[in-house]
XYZ file of C-alpha atoms in Angstrom:
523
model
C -20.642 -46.973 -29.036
C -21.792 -43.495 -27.841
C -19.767 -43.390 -25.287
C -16.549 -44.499 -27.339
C -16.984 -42.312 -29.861
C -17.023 -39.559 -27.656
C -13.721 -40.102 -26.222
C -12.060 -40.224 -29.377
C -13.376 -37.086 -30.384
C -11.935 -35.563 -27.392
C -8.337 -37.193 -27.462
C -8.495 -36.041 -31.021
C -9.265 -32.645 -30.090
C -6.423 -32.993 -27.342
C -4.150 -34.714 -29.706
C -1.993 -31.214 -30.577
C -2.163 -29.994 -27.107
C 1.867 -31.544 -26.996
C 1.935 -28.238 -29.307
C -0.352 -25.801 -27.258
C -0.761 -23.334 -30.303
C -1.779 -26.386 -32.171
C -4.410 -27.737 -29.391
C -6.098 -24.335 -29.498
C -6.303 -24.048 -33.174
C -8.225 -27.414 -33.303
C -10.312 -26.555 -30.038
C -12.198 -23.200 -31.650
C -12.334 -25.089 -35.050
C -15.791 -23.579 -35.501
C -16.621 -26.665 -38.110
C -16.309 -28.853 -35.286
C -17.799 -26.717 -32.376
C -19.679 -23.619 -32.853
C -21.996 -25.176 -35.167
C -22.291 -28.563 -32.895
C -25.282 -29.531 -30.289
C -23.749 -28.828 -26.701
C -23.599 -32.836 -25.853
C -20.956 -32.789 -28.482
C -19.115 -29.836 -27.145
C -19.610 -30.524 -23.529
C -16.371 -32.637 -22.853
C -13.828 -31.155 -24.725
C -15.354 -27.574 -23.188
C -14.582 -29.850 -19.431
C -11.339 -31.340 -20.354
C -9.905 -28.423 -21.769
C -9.383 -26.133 -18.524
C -7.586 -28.929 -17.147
C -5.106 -29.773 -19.518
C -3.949 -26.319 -19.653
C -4.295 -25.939 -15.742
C -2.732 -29.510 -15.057
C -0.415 -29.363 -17.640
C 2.368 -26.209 -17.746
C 0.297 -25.078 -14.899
C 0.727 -28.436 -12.609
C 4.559 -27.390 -13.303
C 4.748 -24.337 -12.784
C 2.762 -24.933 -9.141
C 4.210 -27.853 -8.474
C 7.750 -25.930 -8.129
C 6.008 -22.816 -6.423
C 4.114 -25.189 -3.925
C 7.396 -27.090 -3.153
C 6.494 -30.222 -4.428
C 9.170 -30.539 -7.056
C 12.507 -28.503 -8.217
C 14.345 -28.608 -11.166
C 16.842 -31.400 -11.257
C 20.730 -30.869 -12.119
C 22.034 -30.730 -15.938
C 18.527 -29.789 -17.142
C 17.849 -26.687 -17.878
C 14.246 -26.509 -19.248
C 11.988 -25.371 -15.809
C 15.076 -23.531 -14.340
C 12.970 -20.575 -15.143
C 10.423 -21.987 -12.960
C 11.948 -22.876 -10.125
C 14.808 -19.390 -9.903
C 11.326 -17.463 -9.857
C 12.538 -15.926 -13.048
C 8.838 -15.116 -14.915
C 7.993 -12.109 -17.351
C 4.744 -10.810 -18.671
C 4.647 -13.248 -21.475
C 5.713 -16.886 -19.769
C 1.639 -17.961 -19.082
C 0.211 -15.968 -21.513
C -0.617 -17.431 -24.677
C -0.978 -20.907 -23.152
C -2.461 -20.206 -20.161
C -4.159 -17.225 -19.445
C -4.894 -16.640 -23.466
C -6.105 -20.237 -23.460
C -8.448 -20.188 -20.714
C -10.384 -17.274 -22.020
C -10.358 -17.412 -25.172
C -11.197 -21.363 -25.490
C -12.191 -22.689 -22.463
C -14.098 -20.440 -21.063
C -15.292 -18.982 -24.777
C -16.528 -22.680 -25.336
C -17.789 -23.162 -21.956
C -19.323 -19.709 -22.167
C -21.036 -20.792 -25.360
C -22.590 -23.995 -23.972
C -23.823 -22.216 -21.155
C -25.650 -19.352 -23.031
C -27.739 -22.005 -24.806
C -28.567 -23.571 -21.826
C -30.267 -21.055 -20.151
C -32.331 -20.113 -23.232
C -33.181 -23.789 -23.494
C -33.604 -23.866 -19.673
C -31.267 -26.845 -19.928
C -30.305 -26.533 -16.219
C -28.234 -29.487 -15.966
C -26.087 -28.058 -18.545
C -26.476 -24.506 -17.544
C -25.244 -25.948 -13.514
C -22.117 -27.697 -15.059
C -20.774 -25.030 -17.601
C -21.530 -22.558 -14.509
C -19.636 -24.249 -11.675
C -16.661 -24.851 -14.334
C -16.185 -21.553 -14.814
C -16.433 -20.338 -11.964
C -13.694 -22.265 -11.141
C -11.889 -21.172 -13.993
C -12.443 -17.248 -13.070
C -11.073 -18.177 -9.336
C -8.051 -19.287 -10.785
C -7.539 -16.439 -12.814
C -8.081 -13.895 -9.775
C -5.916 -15.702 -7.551
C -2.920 -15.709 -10.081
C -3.373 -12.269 -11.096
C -5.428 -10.925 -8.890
C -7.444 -8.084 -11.263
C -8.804 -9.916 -14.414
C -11.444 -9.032 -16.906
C -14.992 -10.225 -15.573
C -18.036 -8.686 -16.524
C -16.740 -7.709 -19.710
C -15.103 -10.630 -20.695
C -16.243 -12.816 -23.045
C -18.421 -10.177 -24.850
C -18.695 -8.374 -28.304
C -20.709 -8.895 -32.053
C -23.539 -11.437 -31.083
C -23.914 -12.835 -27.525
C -22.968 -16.594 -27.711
C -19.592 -15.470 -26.171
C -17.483 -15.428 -29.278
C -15.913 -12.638 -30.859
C -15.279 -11.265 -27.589
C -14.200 -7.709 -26.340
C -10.508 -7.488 -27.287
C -10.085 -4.682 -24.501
C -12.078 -5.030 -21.980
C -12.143 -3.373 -18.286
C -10.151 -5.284 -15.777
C -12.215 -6.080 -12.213
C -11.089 -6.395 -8.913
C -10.822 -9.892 -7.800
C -13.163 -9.010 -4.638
C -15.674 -8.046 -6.830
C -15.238 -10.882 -8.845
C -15.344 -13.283 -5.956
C -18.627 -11.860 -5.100
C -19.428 -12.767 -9.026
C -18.699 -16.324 -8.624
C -20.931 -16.895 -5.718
C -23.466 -15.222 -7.381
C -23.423 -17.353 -10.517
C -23.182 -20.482 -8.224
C -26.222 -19.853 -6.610
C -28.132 -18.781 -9.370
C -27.048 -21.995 -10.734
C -27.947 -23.994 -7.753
C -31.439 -22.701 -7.357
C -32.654 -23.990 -10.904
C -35.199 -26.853 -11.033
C -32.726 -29.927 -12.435
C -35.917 -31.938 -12.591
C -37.393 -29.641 -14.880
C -38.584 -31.511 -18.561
C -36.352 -29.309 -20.602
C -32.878 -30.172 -18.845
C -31.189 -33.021 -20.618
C -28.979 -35.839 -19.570
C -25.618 -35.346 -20.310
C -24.583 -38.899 -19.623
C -21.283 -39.814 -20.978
C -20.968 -36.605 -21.972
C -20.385 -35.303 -18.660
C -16.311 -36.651 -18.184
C -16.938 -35.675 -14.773
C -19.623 -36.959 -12.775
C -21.497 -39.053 -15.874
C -24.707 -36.804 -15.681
C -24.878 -37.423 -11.827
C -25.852 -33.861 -10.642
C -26.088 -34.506 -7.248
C -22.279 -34.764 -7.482
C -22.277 -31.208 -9.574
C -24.216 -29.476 -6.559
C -21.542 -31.236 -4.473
C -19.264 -29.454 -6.042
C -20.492 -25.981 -6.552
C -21.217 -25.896 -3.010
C -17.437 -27.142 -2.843
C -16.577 -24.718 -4.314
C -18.220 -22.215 -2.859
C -16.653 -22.830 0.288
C -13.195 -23.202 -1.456
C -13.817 -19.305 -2.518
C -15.388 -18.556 1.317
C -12.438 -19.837 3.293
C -9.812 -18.282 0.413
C -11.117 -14.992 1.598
C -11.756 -15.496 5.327
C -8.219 -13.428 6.133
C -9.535 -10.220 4.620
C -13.451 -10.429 4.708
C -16.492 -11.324 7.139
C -18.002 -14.883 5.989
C -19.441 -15.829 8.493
C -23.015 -15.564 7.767
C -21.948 -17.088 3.942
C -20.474 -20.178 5.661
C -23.719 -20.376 7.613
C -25.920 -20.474 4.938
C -22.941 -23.465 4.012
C -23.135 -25.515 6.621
C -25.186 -28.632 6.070
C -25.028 -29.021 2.946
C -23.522 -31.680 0.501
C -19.774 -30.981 -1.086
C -17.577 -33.710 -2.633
C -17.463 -37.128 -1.307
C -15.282 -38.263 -4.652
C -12.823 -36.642 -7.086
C -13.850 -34.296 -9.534
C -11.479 -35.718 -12.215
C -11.529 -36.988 -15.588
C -9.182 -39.866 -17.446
C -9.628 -40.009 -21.230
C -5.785 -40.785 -21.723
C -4.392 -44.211 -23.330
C -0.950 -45.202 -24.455
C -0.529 -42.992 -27.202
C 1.201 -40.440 -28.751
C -0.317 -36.807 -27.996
C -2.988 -38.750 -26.065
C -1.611 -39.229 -22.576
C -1.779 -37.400 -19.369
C 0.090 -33.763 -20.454
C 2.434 -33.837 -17.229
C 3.441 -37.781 -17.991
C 4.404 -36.572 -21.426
C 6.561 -33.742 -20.421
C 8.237 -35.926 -17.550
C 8.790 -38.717 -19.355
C 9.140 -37.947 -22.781
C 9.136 -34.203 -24.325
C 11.265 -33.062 -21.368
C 12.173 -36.334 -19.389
C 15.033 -35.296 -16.667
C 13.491 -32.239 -15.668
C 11.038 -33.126 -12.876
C 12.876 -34.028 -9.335
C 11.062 -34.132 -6.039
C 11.680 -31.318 -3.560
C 13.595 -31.954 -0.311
C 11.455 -29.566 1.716
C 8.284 -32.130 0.810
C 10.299 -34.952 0.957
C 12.340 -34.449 4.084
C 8.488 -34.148 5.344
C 7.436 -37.123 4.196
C 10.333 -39.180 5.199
C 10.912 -37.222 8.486
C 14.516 -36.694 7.399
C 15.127 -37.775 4.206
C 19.208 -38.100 5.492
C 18.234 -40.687 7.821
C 17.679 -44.440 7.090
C 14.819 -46.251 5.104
C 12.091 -46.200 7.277
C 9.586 -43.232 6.327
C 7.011 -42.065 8.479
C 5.005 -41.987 5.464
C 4.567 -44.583 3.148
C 3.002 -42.373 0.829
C 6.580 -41.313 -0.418
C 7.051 -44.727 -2.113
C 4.083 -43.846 -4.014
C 4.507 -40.239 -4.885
C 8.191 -40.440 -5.712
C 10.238 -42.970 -7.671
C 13.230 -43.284 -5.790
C 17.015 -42.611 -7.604
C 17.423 -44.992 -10.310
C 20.960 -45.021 -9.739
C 20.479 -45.508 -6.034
C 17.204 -47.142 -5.471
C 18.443 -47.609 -1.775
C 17.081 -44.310 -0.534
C 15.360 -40.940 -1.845
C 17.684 -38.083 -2.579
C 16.515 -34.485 -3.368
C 17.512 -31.045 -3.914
C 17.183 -28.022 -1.772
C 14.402 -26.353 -3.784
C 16.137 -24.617 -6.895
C 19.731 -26.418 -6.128
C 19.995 -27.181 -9.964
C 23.421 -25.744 -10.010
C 24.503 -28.681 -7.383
C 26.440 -31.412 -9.271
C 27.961 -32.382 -6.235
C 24.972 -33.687 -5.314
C 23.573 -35.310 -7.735
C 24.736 -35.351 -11.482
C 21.268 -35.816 -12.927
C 18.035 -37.351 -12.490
C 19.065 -40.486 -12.303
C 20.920 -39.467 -8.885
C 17.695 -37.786 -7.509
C 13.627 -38.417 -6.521
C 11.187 -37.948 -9.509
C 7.458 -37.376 -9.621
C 5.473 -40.655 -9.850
C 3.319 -39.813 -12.740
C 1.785 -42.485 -15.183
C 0.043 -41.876 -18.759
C -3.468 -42.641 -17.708
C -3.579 -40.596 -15.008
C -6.533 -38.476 -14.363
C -6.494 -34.885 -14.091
C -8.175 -33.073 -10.791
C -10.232 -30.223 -10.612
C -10.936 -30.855 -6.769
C -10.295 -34.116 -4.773
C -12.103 -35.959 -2.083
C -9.026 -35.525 -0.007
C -9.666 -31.408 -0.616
C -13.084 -31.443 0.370
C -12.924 -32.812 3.863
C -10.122 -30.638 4.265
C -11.746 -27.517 3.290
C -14.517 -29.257 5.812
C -12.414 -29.296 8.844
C -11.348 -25.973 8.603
C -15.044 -24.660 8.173
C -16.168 -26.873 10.714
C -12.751 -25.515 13.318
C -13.774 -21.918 12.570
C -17.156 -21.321 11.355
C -19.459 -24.367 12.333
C -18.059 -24.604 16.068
C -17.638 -28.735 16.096
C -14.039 -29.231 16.626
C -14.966 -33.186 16.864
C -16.515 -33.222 13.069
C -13.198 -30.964 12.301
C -10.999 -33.798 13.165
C -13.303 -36.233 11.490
C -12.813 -34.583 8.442
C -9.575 -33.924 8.817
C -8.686 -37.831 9.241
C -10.813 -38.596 6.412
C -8.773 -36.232 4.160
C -5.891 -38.306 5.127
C -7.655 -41.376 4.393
C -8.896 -40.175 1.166
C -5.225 -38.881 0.433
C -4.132 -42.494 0.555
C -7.151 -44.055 -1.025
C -6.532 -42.033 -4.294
C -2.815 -43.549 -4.767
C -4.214 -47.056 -4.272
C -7.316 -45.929 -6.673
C -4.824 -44.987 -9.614
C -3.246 -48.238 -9.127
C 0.377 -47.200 -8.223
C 0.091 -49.232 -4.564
C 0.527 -53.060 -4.659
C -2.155 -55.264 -3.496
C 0.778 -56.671 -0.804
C 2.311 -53.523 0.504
C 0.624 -54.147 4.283
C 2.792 -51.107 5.219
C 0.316 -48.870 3.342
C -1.442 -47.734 6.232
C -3.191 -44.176 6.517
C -3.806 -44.972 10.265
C -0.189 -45.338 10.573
C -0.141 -41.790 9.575
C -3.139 -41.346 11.670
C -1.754 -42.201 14.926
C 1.720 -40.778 14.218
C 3.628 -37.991 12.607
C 0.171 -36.408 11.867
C -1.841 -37.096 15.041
C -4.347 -34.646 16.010
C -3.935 -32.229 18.352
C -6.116 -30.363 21.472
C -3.453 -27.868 22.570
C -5.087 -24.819 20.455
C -6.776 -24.346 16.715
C -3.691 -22.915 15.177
C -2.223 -26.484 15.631
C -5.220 -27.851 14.116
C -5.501 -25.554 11.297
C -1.511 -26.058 10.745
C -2.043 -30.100 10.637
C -4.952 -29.645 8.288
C -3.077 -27.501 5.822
C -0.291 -29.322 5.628
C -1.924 -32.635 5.191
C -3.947 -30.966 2.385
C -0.354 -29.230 0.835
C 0.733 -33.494 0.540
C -2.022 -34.773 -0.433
C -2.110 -32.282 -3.565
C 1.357 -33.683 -4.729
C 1.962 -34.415 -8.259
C -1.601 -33.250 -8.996
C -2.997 -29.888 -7.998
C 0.514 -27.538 -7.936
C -1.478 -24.431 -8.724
C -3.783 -25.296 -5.503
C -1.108 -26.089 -3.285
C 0.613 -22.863 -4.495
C -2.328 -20.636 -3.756
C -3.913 -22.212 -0.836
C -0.151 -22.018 0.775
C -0.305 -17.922 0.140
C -3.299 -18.137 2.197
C -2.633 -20.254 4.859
C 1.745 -19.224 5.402
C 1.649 -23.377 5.423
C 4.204 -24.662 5.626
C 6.190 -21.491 7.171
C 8.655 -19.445 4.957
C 11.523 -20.319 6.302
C 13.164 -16.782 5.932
C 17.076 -17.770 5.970
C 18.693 -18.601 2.475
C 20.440 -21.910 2.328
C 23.307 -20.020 0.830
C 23.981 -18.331 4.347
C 26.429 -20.623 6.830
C 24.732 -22.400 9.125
C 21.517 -21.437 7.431
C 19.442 -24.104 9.935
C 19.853 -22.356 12.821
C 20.268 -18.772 12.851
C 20.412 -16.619 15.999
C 16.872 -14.739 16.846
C 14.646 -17.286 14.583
C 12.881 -21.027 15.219
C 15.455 -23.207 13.635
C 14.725 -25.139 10.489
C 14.613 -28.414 11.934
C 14.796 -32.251 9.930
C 11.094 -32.991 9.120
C 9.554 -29.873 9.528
C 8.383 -29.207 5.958
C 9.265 -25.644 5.867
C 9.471 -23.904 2.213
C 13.213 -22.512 1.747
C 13.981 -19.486 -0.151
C 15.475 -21.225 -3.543
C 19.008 -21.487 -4.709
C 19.319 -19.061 -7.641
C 16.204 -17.132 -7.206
C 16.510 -13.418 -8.606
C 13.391 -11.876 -6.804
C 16.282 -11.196 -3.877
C 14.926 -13.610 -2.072
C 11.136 -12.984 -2.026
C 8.924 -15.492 -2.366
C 6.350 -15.487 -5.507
C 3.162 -14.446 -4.945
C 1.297 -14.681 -8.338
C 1.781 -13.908 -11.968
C 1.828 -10.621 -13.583
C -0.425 -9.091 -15.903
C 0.033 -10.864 -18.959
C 2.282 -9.032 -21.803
C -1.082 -9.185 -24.425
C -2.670 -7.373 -21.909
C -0.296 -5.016 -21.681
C 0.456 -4.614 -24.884
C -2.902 -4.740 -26.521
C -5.158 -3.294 -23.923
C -5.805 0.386 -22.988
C -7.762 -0.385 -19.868
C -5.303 -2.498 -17.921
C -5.260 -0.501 -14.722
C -2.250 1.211 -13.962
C -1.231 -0.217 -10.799
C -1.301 -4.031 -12.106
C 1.113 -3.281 -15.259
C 4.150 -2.817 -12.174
C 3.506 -5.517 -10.020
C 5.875 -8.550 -9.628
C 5.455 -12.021 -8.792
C 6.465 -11.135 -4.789
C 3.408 -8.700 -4.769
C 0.297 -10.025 -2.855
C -2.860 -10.472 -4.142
C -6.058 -8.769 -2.705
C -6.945 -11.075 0.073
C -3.137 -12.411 0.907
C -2.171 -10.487 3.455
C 0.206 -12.381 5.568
């Protein structure tokens, strides 16, 4: 009875997130959560990050990583995917929303749980926001840190309306900081509490919450391994326990305002929008021009194929929204495979051993527990699709060793070829769920390669001086109607509250665009 009761406080907390000014209102109702014991507040404070993160965000990603495009005769991403972003298109509902709810709320939680010494409580408010922050600095790069979240009283509300914005390196340091204060509490202790059901997460398991701080941690280690020295950090790392499951959450059901936030705006509030990409499909597929047999079944699974012909997936060059030729709508074209109770994803198994091989290619010097890890991602990749239930019981095709043992086969001709197979099989497997992710982790990473030709120029495929772009390869292409001349986005820019409303927004962030870098992209 607990347990139910708790979920329908949540969906009715989420039930006016379909209106995001509406989901916030209800969120920092004070009546319902300022005044309420932490279990109560606990899983709206978890499920809160996500639905702003997975919802606009998974779109907005999800075109930036490649995944999808915007199909033809719909107009409402085309924003998204022609790179065409102001100040103001993330900023109430997503970076307003993540600091002044989520991480206000989460901020709260965790305030009384150190003066409690609630630790368990204290670890999991800690490790999500530290995720949270991460985010933040890899969008924007220079965000408000150690003044955030601060003014009248110290429970984190009523915060600093102008407060000094940090450097993300210095906030990255920050977030380790926090995790390891967090991880070096005594859990056992007799004032922590259960959180139980309350915990949407792991249900109060907190070996699984020092799984994934230490995730995490190595998440923010690798993300900076391009600019900085880690190497003694991912010492310290090696050993220990990260993720062996997802670190998701499903409180959705059949109803309206209470299902997974992307299935709503696919399939209802915006339905025709969302069409697969070609440059992850032709991946997928090998060449998605070719005939019906994919050299990875996980495309049946990902994508719904054209209801108008189910004989084959068709997609769009990435931002070819303009191309009626091609396709006259969505019912000519590829869609995202999404369902209402779908979870949402803060990190995936499938991420973890990734993040593993890499560590273990350049840091931890076992190139055979590298492409352990790395086959297990794959393995976990397909494991997830079956574990949501889109993958019939008879589908003997739905092999991950077929993948395995063929398109994706590990290599021993040198570590770049490693490291390129690992972060492209991590790019996949975050399809449909983790855009922003796929997004960043491609900034780091250059994978898959820029292609650098336009597909407006003739004979754009093979161009005189430059590797051609060849059927399969998976390469991002510069998109059709872009208006950053061809430079690809980067980040967000400060947002226009900031801007507006804050005297201490440094100088140099107010001009930056979405093809600037941030701090530790530098490729």
């Amino acid at each position: 009875m607990k347990k139910l009761f708790k979920i329908v406080l949540i969906l009715s907390i989420i039930s006016g997130m379909s209106s995001c000014n509406e989901f916030l209102d209800i969120n920092h109702d004070p009546d319902i959560l300022e005044d309420a014991p932490v279990e109560m507040i606990l899983p709206a404070a978890l499920s809160s990050p996500m639905y702003i993160l997975g919802g606009d965000g998974q779109i907005f990603g999800a075109y930036w990583a490649q995944h999808w495009t915007q199909s033809t005769n719909a107009p409402q991403y085309q924003g998204y995917d022609s790179w065409q972003i102001t100040n103001a298109t993330f900023d109430g509902r997503g970076y307003g929303a993540l600091y002044y709810y989520s991480l206000k709320d989460l901020e709260h939680i965790r305030k009384i749980a150190e003066k409690e010494e609630n630790w368990t409580y204290f670890l999991m408010t800690t490790v999500v926001e530290a995720y949270i922050y991460q985010v933040l600095v890899d969008l924007y790069d220079k965000v408000p840190f150690t003044e955030a979240l601060q003014g009248e009283g110290s429970d984190g509300f009523d915060p600093n309306i102008t407060p000094k914005f940090d450097d993300g390196e210095f906030i990255y340091n920050g977030l380790i900081e926090m995790l390891d204060d967090a991880l070096s509490k005594n859990l056992g202790a007799v004032s922590c509490k259960d959180p139980g059901d309350a915990d949407i997460l792991f249900g109060g398991n907190m070996n699984s919450w020092q799984a994934f701080a230490n995730t995490l941690k190595l998440k923010i280690l690798l993300r900076q391994s391009n600019v900085n020295d880690v190497t003694t950090a991912m010492a310290d790392l090696k050993g220990k326990a990260f993720l062996t499951s997802d670190a998701a959450f499903n409180i959705f059901v059949n109803q309206p305002d209470k299902r997974n936030p992307i299935y709503s705006a696919a399939e209802i509030q915006h339905k025709g929008n969302l069409s697969m990409s070609r440059t992850l499909m032709d991946y997928l597929t090998g060449d998605i021009e070719g005939e019906d047999n994919y050299r990875d079944r996980r495309v049946e699974y990902l994508a719904e194929r054209p209801k108008d012909v189910p004989e084959y997936h068709r997609a769009l060059l990435q931002g070819d929204y303009l191309n009626i030729d091609y396709a006259t709508s969505i019912e000519e074209l590829s869609r995202p495979m999404l369902k209402f109770d779908h979870p949402l994803y803060y990190m995936t198994e499938a991420e973890s051993y990734f993040l593993q091989a890499e560590a273990n290619l350049r840091y931890w010097g076992d190139d055979t527990k590298a492409e352990e890890m790395y086959e297990e991602g794959i393995r976990a990749a397909f494991d997830r699709l079956d574990n949501i239930g889109l993958v019939p019981t008879d589908d003997d095709e739905y092999d991950a060793e077929v993948v395995i043992d063929g398109y994706a086969k590990w290599v021993y001709t040198s570590e770049e070829a490693q490291l390129e197979l690992i972060w492209m099989q991590k790019w996949v497997s975050m399809t449909n769920i983790q855009g922003i992710e796929a997004f960043i982790e491609h900034n780091r990473t250059n994978t898959p390669y820029e292609y650098e030709v336009s597909p407006r120029v003739d004979n754009w495929q093979n161009q005189s001086g430059i590797d051609a772009y060849e059927k399969g390869c998976g390469w991002f292409t510069i998109a059709l109607n872009n208006v950053t001349s061809d430079r690809y986005p980067r980040r967000l820019m400060c947002p226009q509250s900031e801007m507006d409303g804050n005297p201490n927004v440094p100088v140099e962030l107010r001009s930056k665009k979405i093809f600037d870098p941030v701090w530790w992209d530098i490729d």
